[in-house]
mmCIF file of C-alpha atoms in Angstrom:
data_model
loop_
_atom_site.group_PDB
_atom_site.id
_atom_site.type_symbol
_atom_site.label_atom_id
_atom_site.label_comp_id
_atom_site.label_asym_id
_atom_site.label_seq_id
_atom_site.Cartn_x
_atom_site.Cartn_y
_atom_site.Cartn_z
ATOM 1 C CA MET A 642 143.677 14.289 22.283
ATOM 2 C CA SER A 643 142.385 17.483 24.147
ATOM 3 C CA ASN A 644 140.178 17.296 27.062
ATOM 4 C CA ARG A 645 137.411 18.787 25.012
ATOM 5 C CA ASN A 646 137.981 16.096 22.549
ATOM 6 C CA ARG A 647 138.273 13.343 25.206
ATOM 7 C CA LEU A 648 135.006 13.873 26.897
ATOM 8 C CA THR A 649 133.600 14.065 23.199
ATOM 9 C CA VAL A 650 134.828 10.344 22.316
ATOM 10 C CA TYR A 651 133.687 9.427 25.799
ATOM 11 C CA ILE A 652 130.008 10.542 25.386
ATOM 12 C CA LEU A 653 129.842 8.962 22.021
ATOM 13 C CA LEU A 654 131.120 5.590 23.981
ATOM 14 C CA ALA A 655 128.533 5.955 26.586
ATOM 15 C CA LEU A 656 125.699 6.056 23.979
ATOM 16 C CA VAL A 657 126.909 3.117 22.138
ATOM 17 C CA LEU A 658 127.480 1.042 25.415
ATOM 18 C CA GLY A 659 123.922 2.736 26.752
ATOM 19 C CA ILE A 660 122.179 1.010 23.444
ATOM 20 C CA ALA A 661 123.813 -2.490 24.328
ATOM 21 C CA ALA A 662 122.985 -2.296 28.136
ATOM 22 C CA GLY A 663 119.738 -1.337 27.617
ATOM 23 C CA HIS A 664 118.942 -3.784 25.082
ATOM 24 C CA ILE A 665 120.149 -6.493 27.428
ATOM 25 C CA ALA A 666 118.495 -5.535 30.140
ATOM 26 C CA HIS A 667 115.263 -5.391 28.164
ATOM 27 C CA GLU A 668 115.720 -8.727 26.413
ATOM 28 C CA ASN A 669 116.799 -10.666 30.235
ATOM 29 C CA MET A 670 114.249 -8.930 32.479
ATOM 30 C CA VAL A 671 110.293 -9.118 32.947
ATOM 31 C CA LYS A 672 108.427 -6.046 31.801
ATOM 32 C CA GLU A 673 107.809 -4.837 35.369
ATOM 33 C CA GLY A 674 111.690 -5.276 35.999
ATOM 34 C CA ALA A 675 113.032 -3.244 33.327
ATOM 35 C CA ALA A 676 110.474 -0.727 33.914
ATOM 36 C CA SER A 677 111.597 -0.525 37.550
ATOM 37 C CA PHE A 678 115.476 -0.482 36.071
ATOM 38 C CA ALA A 679 114.949 2.173 33.847
ATOM 39 C CA ASP A 680 113.298 4.518 36.413
ATOM 40 C CA TYR A 681 116.089 3.696 39.144
ATOM 41 C CA LEU A 682 118.748 4.570 36.206
ATOM 42 C CA SER A 683 116.742 7.588 34.816
ATOM 43 C CA LEU A 684 117.566 9.397 38.382
ATOM 44 C CA ILE A 685 121.142 9.833 37.341
ATOM 45 C CA SER A 686 120.591 11.345 34.249
ATOM 46 C CA THR A 687 117.754 13.436 36.038
ATOM 47 C CA LEU A 688 120.288 14.321 38.884
ATOM 48 C CA PHE A 689 122.894 15.699 35.976
ATOM 49 C CA LEU A 690 120.356 17.599 33.958
ATOM 50 C CA ARG A 691 119.256 19.165 37.479
ATOM 51 C CA LEU A 692 123.169 20.136 38.076
ATOM 52 C CA ILE A 693 123.374 21.879 34.479
ATOM 53 C CA LYS A 694 119.928 23.548 35.013
ATOM 54 C CA MET A 695 121.291 25.074 38.525
ATOM 55 C CA ILE A 696 123.678 26.773 36.573
ATOM 56 C CA ILE A 697 121.491 28.136 33.638
ATOM 57 C CA ALA A 698 119.533 30.800 35.460
ATOM 58 C CA PRO A 699 122.886 32.637 36.880
ATOM 59 C CA LEU A 700 125.373 32.088 33.520
ATOM 60 C CA VAL A 701 122.404 33.474 31.664
ATOM 61 C CA PHE A 702 121.906 36.827 33.571
ATOM 62 C CA SER A 703 125.454 37.600 34.509
ATOM 63 C CA THR A 704 126.895 37.184 30.844
ATOM 64 C CA LEU A 705 123.626 38.733 29.504
ATOM 65 C CA VAL A 706 124.234 41.536 31.671
ATOM 66 C CA VAL A 707 127.703 42.079 31.214
ATOM 67 C CA GLY A 708 127.280 41.805 27.529
ATOM 68 C CA ILE A 709 124.627 44.719 27.216
ATOM 69 C CA ALA A 710 126.457 46.892 29.763
ATOM 70 C CA LYS A 711 129.888 46.656 27.724
ATOM 71 C CA MET A 712 127.901 47.820 24.641
ATOM 72 C CA GLY A 713 127.066 51.024 26.253
ATOM 73 C CA ASP A 714 124.434 52.265 24.054
ATOM 74 C CA ALA A 715 120.768 51.064 24.110
ATOM 75 C CA LYS A 716 120.893 51.873 20.407
ATOM 76 C CA ASP A 717 123.533 48.938 19.724
ATOM 77 C CA VAL A 718 121.343 46.546 21.815
ATOM 78 C CA GLY A 719 118.283 47.521 19.549
ATOM 79 C CA ARG A 720 119.969 47.198 16.668
ATOM 80 C CA ILE A 721 121.571 43.737 17.338
ATOM 81 C CA GLY A 722 118.478 42.437 18.804
ATOM 82 C CA ALA A 723 116.461 43.458 15.592
ATOM 83 C CA LYS A 724 119.176 41.572 13.610
ATOM 84 C CA ALA A 725 118.792 38.347 15.663
ATOM 85 C CA LEU A 726 115.252 38.388 15.543
ATOM 86 C CA GLY A 727 115.366 39.042 11.659
ATOM 87 C CA TRP A 728 117.579 35.831 11.402
ATOM 88 C CA PHE A 729 115.564 33.840 13.691
ATOM 89 C CA ILE A 730 112.443 34.407 11.729
ATOM 90 C CA PHE A 731 114.130 33.622 8.629
ATOM 91 C CA ALA A 732 115.458 30.458 9.627
ATOM 92 C CA SER A 733 112.208 29.458 11.741
ATOM 93 C CA LEU A 734 110.090 30.051 8.351
ATOM 94 C CA ILE A 735 112.841 27.516 6.468
ATOM 95 C CA SER A 736 112.637 24.925 9.534
ATOM 96 C CA LEU A 737 108.805 24.988 9.533
ATOM 97 C CA SER A 738 108.563 25.023 5.385
ATOM 98 C CA LEU A 739 111.180 22.147 5.268
ATOM 99 C CA GLY A 740 109.280 20.197 7.582
ATOM 100 C CA LEU A 741 106.044 20.775 5.785
ATOM 101 C CA VAL A 742 107.502 19.850 2.621
ATOM 102 C CA LEU A 743 109.200 16.711 3.994
ATOM 103 C CA VAL A 744 106.000 15.555 5.267
ATOM 104 C CA ASN A 745 103.712 15.683 2.061
ATOM 105 C CA LEU A 746 106.777 14.362 0.371
ATOM 106 C CA PHE A 747 107.291 10.984 2.149
ATOM 107 C CA ARG A 748 103.451 10.968 3.769
ATOM 108 C CA PRO A 749 104.798 8.771 6.747
ATOM 109 C CA GLY A 750 101.339 8.659 8.100
ATOM 110 C CA ASP A 751 99.670 6.773 5.223
ATOM 111 C CA GLY A 752 99.085 3.074 6.353
ATOM 112 C CA LEU A 753 99.116 3.320 10.177
ATOM 113 C CA SER A 754 95.683 2.506 10.657
ATOM 114 C CA ALA A 755 96.895 -0.993 12.650
ATOM 115 C CA LEU A 756 98.581 1.544 15.346
ATOM 116 C CA LEU A 757 95.670 4.050 15.578
ATOM 117 C CA PRO A 758 94.361 4.887 19.228
ATOM 118 C CA ALA A 759 90.568 5.642 19.059
ATOM 119 C CA ALA A 760 90.111 9.480 17.807
ATOM 120 C CA GLY A 761 88.439 10.170 21.801
ATOM 121 C CA ALA A 762 91.688 8.677 23.813
ATOM 122 C CA THR A 763 93.688 11.358 25.598
ATOM 123 C CA SER A 764 97.202 11.943 24.886
ATOM 124 C CA GLY A 765 97.937 13.148 28.611
ATOM 125 C CA VAL A 766 99.653 16.336 27.027
ATOM 126 C CA SER A 767 97.730 19.541 28.033
ATOM 127 C CA ALA A 768 97.624 22.344 25.733
ATOM 128 C CA SER A 769 96.398 24.938 27.983
ATOM 129 C CA SER A 770 99.605 26.442 28.632
ATOM 130 C CA LEU A 771 99.908 27.683 24.945
ATOM 131 C CA THR A 772 97.259 30.461 25.122
ATOM 132 C CA LEU A 773 98.092 33.818 23.730
ATOM 133 C CA LYS A 774 97.552 35.303 27.077
ATOM 134 C CA GLU A 775 99.429 33.039 29.009
ATOM 135 C CA PHE A 776 102.431 33.673 26.524
ATOM 136 C CA VAL A 777 102.391 37.122 26.772
ATOM 137 C CA THR A 778 102.044 37.301 30.747
ATOM 138 C CA HIS A 779 105.025 35.059 30.881
ATOM 139 C CA LEU A 780 107.044 37.111 28.916
ATOM 140 C CA VAL A 781 107.714 39.254 32.083
ATOM 141 C CA PRO A 782 108.493 37.977 35.286
ATOM 142 C CA THR A 783 106.347 39.275 38.500
ATOM 143 C CA SER A 784 109.612 38.435 40.292
ATOM 144 C CA ILE A 785 113.118 37.753 38.933
ATOM 145 C CA VAL A 786 113.889 35.476 41.938
ATOM 146 C CA ASP A 787 110.731 33.480 41.035
ATOM 147 C CA GLY A 788 111.954 33.250 37.128
ATOM 148 C CA MET A 789 115.095 32.059 38.011
ATOM 149 C CA ALA A 790 113.867 29.518 40.452
ATOM 150 C CA LYS A 791 112.033 27.911 37.388
ATOM 151 C CA ASN A 792 114.595 28.550 34.990
ATOM 152 C CA GLU A 793 112.195 30.207 32.863
ATOM 153 C CA ILE A 794 114.702 31.386 30.161
ATOM 154 C CA LEU A 795 112.807 33.939 28.535
ATOM 155 C CA GLN A 796 112.024 35.714 31.594
ATOM 156 C CA ILE A 797 115.235 35.857 32.787
ATOM 157 C CA VAL A 798 116.525 37.543 29.267
ATOM 158 C CA ILE A 799 113.692 40.176 29.417
ATOM 159 C CA PHE A 800 115.039 40.877 32.901
ATOM 160 C CA SER A 801 118.530 41.024 32.065
ATOM 161 C CA LEU A 802 117.810 43.253 29.149
ATOM 162 C CA PHE A 803 116.065 45.948 31.246
ATOM 163 C CA PHE A 804 119.124 45.519 33.889
ATOM 164 C CA GLY A 805 121.993 45.715 31.593
ATOM 165 C CA THR A 806 120.491 48.713 29.570
ATOM 166 C CA ALA A 807 119.954 50.590 33.002
ATOM 167 C CA ALA A 808 123.533 49.419 34.165
ATOM 168 C CA ALA A 809 125.316 50.693 30.982
ATOM 169 C CA ALA A 810 123.083 54.156 31.633
ATOM 170 C CA VAL A 811 124.365 54.550 35.014
ATOM 171 C CA GLY A 812 128.094 54.388 33.854
ATOM 172 C CA GLU A 813 131.039 54.249 36.327
ATOM 173 C CA ARG A 814 129.008 53.949 39.469
ATOM 174 C CA ALA A 815 127.636 50.339 37.755
ATOM 175 C CA LYS A 816 131.058 49.353 37.031
ATOM 176 C CA PRO A 817 131.514 47.414 40.505
ATOM 177 C CA VAL A 818 128.073 45.586 39.692
ATOM 178 C CA VAL A 819 129.195 44.575 36.144
ATOM 179 C CA ASP A 820 132.628 43.398 37.155
ATOM 180 C CA ALA A 821 130.906 41.275 39.701
ATOM 181 C CA LEU A 822 128.711 39.640 37.588
ATOM 182 C CA ASP A 823 131.117 39.502 35.139
ATOM 183 C CA GLY A 824 133.186 37.256 37.993
ATOM 184 C CA VAL A 825 130.139 35.175 38.417
ATOM 185 C CA ALA A 826 129.837 34.607 34.522
ATOM 186 C CA HIS A 827 133.387 32.982 34.872
ATOM 187 C CA VAL A 828 132.950 30.877 37.961
ATOM 188 C CA MET A 829 129.937 29.502 36.450
ATOM 189 C CA LEU A 830 132.035 28.351 33.253
ATOM 190 C CA LYS A 831 134.313 27.083 35.642
ATOM 191 C CA LEU A 832 131.531 25.054 37.508
ATOM 192 C CA THR A 833 130.227 23.896 34.367
ATOM 193 C CA GLY A 834 133.272 22.145 33.507
ATOM 194 C CA TYR A 835 133.451 20.242 36.681
ATOM 195 C CA VAL A 836 129.704 19.340 36.029
ATOM 196 C CA MET A 837 130.270 18.018 32.654
ATOM 197 C CA ASN A 838 132.744 15.567 33.753
ATOM 198 C CA LEU A 839 129.840 13.478 34.987
ATOM 199 C CA ALA A 840 128.096 13.717 31.602
ATOM 200 C CA PRO A 841 129.051 10.070 29.753
ATOM 201 C CA ILE A 842 127.814 8.856 33.093
ATOM 202 C CA ALA A 843 124.350 10.749 32.668
ATOM 203 C CA VAL A 844 124.332 9.763 28.790
ATOM 204 C CA PHE A 845 124.808 6.001 29.873
ATOM 205 C CA ALA A 846 122.221 6.139 32.260
ATOM 206 C CA ALA A 847 119.622 8.261 29.935
ATOM 207 C CA VAL A 848 120.141 5.725 26.968
ATOM 208 C CA THR A 849 120.074 2.722 29.106
ATOM 209 C CA ALA A 850 117.003 3.274 30.506
ATOM 210 C CA VAL A 851 114.851 4.484 27.456
ATOM 211 C CA ILE A 852 116.056 1.010 25.427
ATOM 212 C CA ALA A 853 115.303 -1.035 28.776
ATOM 213 C CA LYS A 854 112.049 0.162 29.143
ATOM 214 C CA SER A 855 111.301 0.436 25.524
ATOM 215 C CA GLY A 856 113.224 -2.014 23.695
ATOM 216 C CA LEU A 857 115.133 -1.825 20.203
ATOM 217 C CA GLU A 858 111.304 -2.947 18.757
ATOM 218 C CA VAL A 859 109.953 0.724 19.382
ATOM 219 C CA ILE A 860 112.608 1.983 16.882
ATOM 220 C CA GLY A 861 111.935 -0.712 14.181
ATOM 221 C CA GLN A 862 108.222 -0.362 14.625
ATOM 222 C CA TYR A 863 108.559 3.442 13.667
ATOM 223 C CA GLY A 864 111.968 2.971 11.788
ATOM 224 C CA ILE A 865 110.450 4.679 8.421
ATOM 225 C CA PHE A 866 109.260 7.578 10.241
ATOM 226 C CA MET A 867 112.080 8.104 12.375
ATOM 227 C CA ALA A 868 114.428 7.390 9.342
ATOM 228 C CA GLU A 869 112.358 10.189 7.424
ATOM 229 C CA PHE A 870 112.427 12.437 10.325
ATOM 230 C CA TYR A 871 116.196 11.827 10.888
ATOM 231 C CA PHE A 872 116.750 12.861 6.867
ATOM 232 C CA GLY A 873 115.038 15.905 7.335
ATOM 233 C CA ILE A 874 117.218 16.958 10.205
ATOM 234 C CA VAL A 875 120.096 16.297 8.146
ATOM 235 C CA LEU A 876 118.691 18.231 5.645
ATOM 236 C CA LEU A 877 117.968 21.274 7.892
ATOM 237 C CA TRP A 878 121.594 20.743 9.084
ATOM 238 C CA ALA A 879 122.890 21.511 5.197
ATOM 239 C CA VAL A 880 120.591 24.324 4.799
ATOM 240 C CA LEU A 881 121.697 25.722 7.908
ATOM 241 C CA ALA A 882 125.397 25.340 7.438
ATOM 242 C CA LEU A 883 125.004 26.888 3.378
ATOM 243 C CA LEU A 884 123.248 29.716 5.276
ATOM 244 C CA GLY A 885 126.235 30.260 7.615
ATOM 245 C CA PHE A 886 128.831 29.728 4.754
ATOM 246 C CA LEU A 887 127.032 32.409 2.728
ATOM 247 C CA VAL A 888 127.757 35.096 5.622
ATOM 248 C CA ILE A 889 130.848 33.767 7.404
ATOM 249 C CA GLY A 890 132.538 32.003 4.422
ATOM 250 C CA PRO A 891 134.573 28.344 4.772
ATOM 251 C CA ARG A 892 134.868 29.166 8.792
ATOM 252 C CA VAL A 893 131.387 27.482 9.491
ATOM 253 C CA GLY A 894 133.035 24.338 9.046
ATOM 254 C CA ARG A 895 135.306 25.313 12.157
ATOM 255 C CA LEU A 896 132.150 26.633 14.021
ATOM 256 C CA LEU A 897 130.217 23.211 13.604
ATOM 257 C CA SER A 898 133.738 21.204 14.982
ATOM 258 C CA GLU A 899 133.651 23.764 17.762
ATOM 259 C CA VAL A 900 130.291 23.125 19.098
ATOM 260 C CA ARG A 901 130.236 19.171 17.912
ATOM 261 C CA GLY A 902 130.740 18.466 21.804
ATOM 262 C CA PRO A 903 127.800 20.357 22.732
ATOM 263 C CA THR A 904 125.833 19.234 19.953
ATOM 264 C CA LEU A 905 126.680 15.712 21.085
ATOM 265 C CA LEU A 906 126.004 16.457 24.469
ATOM 266 C CA ALA A 907 122.254 17.541 23.432
ATOM 267 C CA PHE A 908 121.633 14.740 21.343
ATOM 268 C CA SER A 909 122.830 12.103 24.134
ATOM 269 C CA THR A 910 120.587 14.009 27.009
ATOM 270 C CA ALA A 911 117.824 15.002 24.395
ATOM 271 C CA SER A 912 118.308 18.471 26.368
ATOM 272 C CA SER A 913 119.561 21.656 24.464
ATOM 273 C CA GLU A 914 119.678 23.268 28.313
ATOM 274 C CA ALA A 915 122.371 20.880 29.338
ATOM 275 C CA ALA A 916 124.500 22.154 25.683
ATOM 276 C CA PHE A 917 124.143 26.188 26.735
ATOM 277 C CA PRO A 918 127.513 26.641 28.798
ATOM 278 C CA LYS A 919 129.424 24.492 26.342
ATOM 279 C CA THR A 920 127.775 26.247 23.325
ATOM 280 C CA LEU A 921 128.617 29.532 24.888
ATOM 281 C CA GLU A 922 132.622 28.546 25.162
ATOM 282 C CA GLY A 923 132.866 27.358 21.694
ATOM 283 C CA LEU A 924 131.319 30.423 20.300
ATOM 284 C CA GLU A 925 133.848 32.494 22.043
ATOM 285 C CA ARG A 926 136.688 30.156 21.042
ATOM 286 C CA PHE A 927 135.546 30.612 17.398
ATOM 287 C CA GLY A 928 135.802 34.194 17.569
ATOM 288 C CA VAL A 929 132.356 35.598 18.446
ATOM 289 C CA ARG A 930 133.101 38.287 21.020
ATOM 290 C CA ASN A 931 131.498 37.911 24.121
ATOM 291 C CA ARG A 932 129.352 40.581 24.456
ATOM 292 C CA ILE A 933 127.629 39.280 20.983
ATOM 293 C CA ALA A 934 127.664 35.534 22.074
ATOM 294 C CA SER A 935 125.955 36.528 25.545
ATOM 295 C CA PHE A 936 123.170 38.553 24.106
ATOM 296 C CA VAL A 937 122.422 36.443 21.113
ATOM 297 C CA LEU A 938 122.617 32.578 22.159
ATOM 298 C CA PRO A 939 120.293 33.230 25.470
ATOM 299 C CA ILE A 940 117.496 34.839 23.119
ATOM 300 C CA GLY A 941 118.149 31.872 20.737
ATOM 301 C CA TYR A 942 117.015 29.642 23.023
ATOM 302 C CA SER A 943 113.443 31.164 23.424
ATOM 303 C CA PHE A 944 112.970 32.230 19.509
ATOM 304 C CA ASN A 945 115.268 29.873 17.443
ATOM 305 C CA LEU A 946 114.391 26.329 18.412
ATOM 306 C CA ASP A 947 115.144 25.093 14.649
ATOM 307 C CA GLY A 948 114.707 21.407 15.384
ATOM 308 C CA SER A 949 111.813 21.818 17.372
ATOM 309 C CA MET A 950 109.849 23.804 14.849
ATOM 310 C CA MET A 951 110.629 21.418 11.966
ATOM 311 C CA TYR A 952 109.405 18.593 13.962
ATOM 312 C CA CYS A 953 106.412 20.526 14.696
ATOM 313 C CA THR A 954 105.042 20.666 11.319
ATOM 314 C CA PHE A 955 106.153 17.585 10.353
ATOM 315 C CA ALA A 956 104.403 15.729 13.191
ATOM 316 C CA SER A 957 101.358 17.779 13.051
ATOM 317 C CA VAL A 958 100.823 16.626 9.325
ATOM 318 C CA PHE A 959 101.875 12.973 10.197
ATOM 319 C CA ILE A 960 98.957 12.716 12.531
ATOM 320 C CA ALA A 961 96.433 14.110 10.178
ATOM 321 C CA GLN A 962 97.367 11.693 7.249
ATOM 322 C CA ALA A 963 97.394 8.851 9.791
ATOM 323 C CA TYR A 964 93.597 9.729 10.687
ATOM 324 C CA GLY A 965 93.084 9.866 6.828
ATOM 325 C CA MET A 966 92.797 13.963 6.895
ATOM 326 C CA GLN A 967 93.434 15.351 3.852
ATOM 327 C CA LEU A 968 94.882 18.997 4.622
ATOM 328 C CA SER A 969 94.633 21.564 1.994
ATOM 329 C CA ILE A 970 97.620 23.926 1.109
ATOM 330 C CA GLY A 971 96.371 26.663 2.278
ATOM 331 C CA THR A 972 95.108 25.142 5.664
ATOM 332 C CA GLN A 973 99.225 23.827 5.822
ATOM 333 C CA ILE A 974 100.627 26.982 5.255
ATOM 334 C CA THR A 975 97.871 28.595 7.962
ATOM 335 C CA MET A 976 98.900 25.879 10.499
ATOM 336 C CA MET A 977 102.614 26.949 9.828
ATOM 337 C CA LEU A 978 102.265 30.261 10.475
ATOM 338 C CA ILE A 979 100.166 29.590 13.767
ATOM 339 C CA LEU A 980 103.261 27.326 14.603
ATOM 340 C CA MET A 981 105.593 30.257 14.009
ATOM 341 C CA LEU A 982 103.800 32.450 16.813
ATOM 342 C CA THR A 983 103.007 29.552 19.411
ATOM 343 C CA SER A 984 106.460 28.146 19.417
ATOM 344 C CA LYS A 985 108.249 31.379 20.345
ATOM 345 C CA GLY A 986 109.315 30.993 24.108
ATOM 346 C CA MET A 987 108.570 26.930 24.179
ATOM 347 C CA ALA A 988 111.788 26.273 25.748
ATOM 348 C CA GLY A 989 110.392 26.717 29.228
ATOM 349 C CA VAL A 990 107.510 24.624 28.726
ATOM 350 C CA PRO A 991 107.716 20.631 29.906
ATOM 351 C CA ARG A 992 107.607 18.548 26.610
ATOM 352 C CA ALA A 993 107.359 21.802 24.888
ATOM 353 C CA SER A 994 106.939 20.610 21.090
ATOM 354 C CA LEU A 995 104.506 18.222 22.291
ATOM 355 C CA VAL A 996 102.540 20.863 23.949
ATOM 356 C CA VAL A 997 102.798 22.973 21.345
ATOM 357 C CA ILE A 998 101.513 20.514 18.698
ATOM 358 C CA ALA A 999 98.786 19.729 20.833
ATOM 359 C CA ALA A 1000 97.670 23.045 20.752
ATOM 360 C CA THR A 1001 97.664 23.099 17.038
ATOM 361 C CA LEU A 1002 95.638 20.036 16.357
ATOM 362 C CA ASN A 1003 92.859 21.478 18.419
ATOM 363 C CA GLN A 1004 92.610 24.448 16.524
ATOM 364 C CA PHE A 1005 92.245 22.387 13.018
ATOM 365 C CA ASN A 1006 90.143 19.531 14.611
ATOM 366 C CA ILE A 1007 92.760 16.714 14.257
ATOM 367 C CA PRO A 1008 92.328 14.161 16.968
ATOM 368 C CA GLU A 1009 94.393 15.002 19.987
ATOM 369 C CA ALA A 1010 94.716 11.224 20.249
ATOM 370 C CA GLY A 1011 97.437 11.059 17.506
ATOM 371 C CA LEU A 1012 100.110 12.365 19.890
ATOM 372 C CA LEU A 1013 99.896 8.713 21.355
ATOM 373 C CA LEU A 1014 101.463 7.703 18.381
ATOM 374 C CA LEU A 1015 104.527 9.438 18.996
ATOM 375 C CA LEU A 1016 104.758 9.115 23.070
ATOM 376 C CA GLY A 1017 106.621 6.113 22.510
ATOM 377 C CA ILE A 1018 109.409 7.261 20.730
ATOM 378 C CA ASP A 1019 109.798 10.739 21.616
ATOM 379 C CA GLN A 1020 112.627 10.602 23.416
ATOM 380 C CA PHE A 1021 114.415 9.431 20.218
ATOM 381 C CA LEU A 1022 113.089 12.310 18.136
ATOM 382 C CA ASP A 1023 113.849 14.792 21.051
ATOM 383 C CA MET A 1024 117.489 14.000 20.832
ATOM 384 C CA ALA A 1025 117.602 15.027 16.913
ATOM 385 C CA ARG A 1026 115.670 18.187 17.865
ATOM 386 C CA SER A 1027 117.733 19.114 20.853
ATOM 387 C CA ALA A 1028 121.396 19.028 18.663
ATOM 388 C CA THR A 1029 119.720 20.576 16.002
ATOM 389 C CA ASN A 1030 118.485 23.337 18.193
ATOM 390 C CA VAL A 1031 122.298 23.971 19.496
ATOM 391 C CA VAL A 1032 123.438 24.163 15.873
ATOM 392 C CA GLY A 1033 121.304 26.351 14.678
ATOM 393 C CA ASN A 1034 121.822 28.703 17.470
ATOM 394 C CA ALA A 1035 125.575 28.351 17.097
ATOM 395 C CA ILE A 1036 125.301 29.473 13.463
ATOM 396 C CA ALA A 1037 122.836 32.103 14.115
ATOM 397 C CA THR A 1038 125.072 34.058 17.027
ATOM 398 C CA ALA A 1039 128.109 33.773 14.503
ATOM 399 C CA VAL A 1040 126.011 35.214 11.784
ATOM 400 C CA VAL A 1041 125.069 38.264 13.739
ATOM 401 C CA ALA A 1042 128.771 38.654 15.254
ATOM 402 C CA LYS A 1043 129.789 38.925 11.417
ATOM 403 C CA TRP A 1044 127.247 41.286 10.487
ATOM 404 C CA GLU A 1045 128.436 43.426 13.706
ATOM 405 C CA GLY A 1046 132.094 43.119 12.752
ATOM 406 C CA GLU A 1047 132.305 41.377 16.077
ATOM 407 C CA LEU A 1048 133.634 37.989 14.732
ATOM 408 C CA ASP A 1049 137.328 37.525 15.370
ATOM 409 C CA ALA A 1050 140.128 36.020 13.310
ATOM 410 C CA PRO A 1051 141.134 32.926 15.354
ATOM 411 C CA SER A 1052 144.433 33.237 16.819
ATOM 412 C CA GLU A 1053 147.598 31.129 16.370
ATOM 413 C CA LYS A 1054 147.032 29.426 19.467
ATOM 414 C CA ASP A 1055 143.388 28.110 18.500
ATOM 415 C CA VAL A 1056 144.533 27.459 15.207
ATOM 416 C CA ALA A 1057 147.368 24.936 16.192
ATOM 417 C CA LYS A 1058 144.772 23.643 18.908
ATOM 418 C CA ALA A 1059 142.197 22.689 16.180
ATOM 419 C CA LYS A 1060 145.076 21.106 14.179
ATOM 420 C CA LEU A 1061 146.166 18.895 17.327
ATOM 421 C CA ALA A 1062 142.509 17.710 17.676
#
């Protein structure tokens, strides 16, 4: 078994053990003791995520600048960027539409009057950071150091686009800088390998903490809603895989195999950011050339969050249903188009999906208190969203590479490794 597959098995085992340990803790501790135990355990997963996040900024900056500089032509950057954004918009519409269709088909909000909070209750989720003014002014960093310190991926991408384009225009005089950043990228990927060895411990701690605090009852109480949402996620994966198949052919199966480790990590930690470095490695193993992978993937993390977008329409209409509000098809389509815009760049916002939903509910006079229905199970829903974001971005990057003729055939060495795996 390769090291990559061994790590995947360890993460999966940690996930199962975490559920069991959390259930035991929840059943054998008083409520306050279980909550305190969960808080202490969550420090381990928090530490792991902070280790991953300390890698993200230098990795995104170095790989993106090197990728653009190697393109050498601003026209190439514009063309590839246009293709990537075209796919992102198309995939976003599919994700949002699928969530809208399924929530109207299943109607999970009906019959929840017993659990419904008062319409005037506060959810504690602020929507103020989702205004158009905030989004536009957030695009360009006042200082790249500040953007990197806060891990604002979208700001880092914008600066990297300008920096990489300028480096390409300078030519040979910029070569030492580009070579140095190429070295930084390789060091960051090596560092990722070290940090990833801690992933099973972090996954065990995260899952144990959630179950110890909330118990398995919270899953049972909202079991139907969660089952319907997870069915939607599986259906979305199938649609994205089919679209990928239409462009890159049967190799889409191998692509999903290459990113199964990062996908499982994103699912276990409920963080797609945690999977970024390993997703980049998986794409390059698959045959996506570095200059495409390092350019498209970071942009996708801001503009192509398929799982999060499906959840936004699903959850928004679910809350309206719970309060007995009947939304016309026209209103729901308007809501979908607004979510299409407000969801872009959500990756840098804490509890991003909830913030976007809160902003949307306010615009359609749906009680924001409905978010309280979801807060208890949001961790479990976020696990599915994060994993889907990884899959969606991997397929998007491979598709753009295929369109650009930058998708290499797998080497004999890689094929042999895949067979052994």
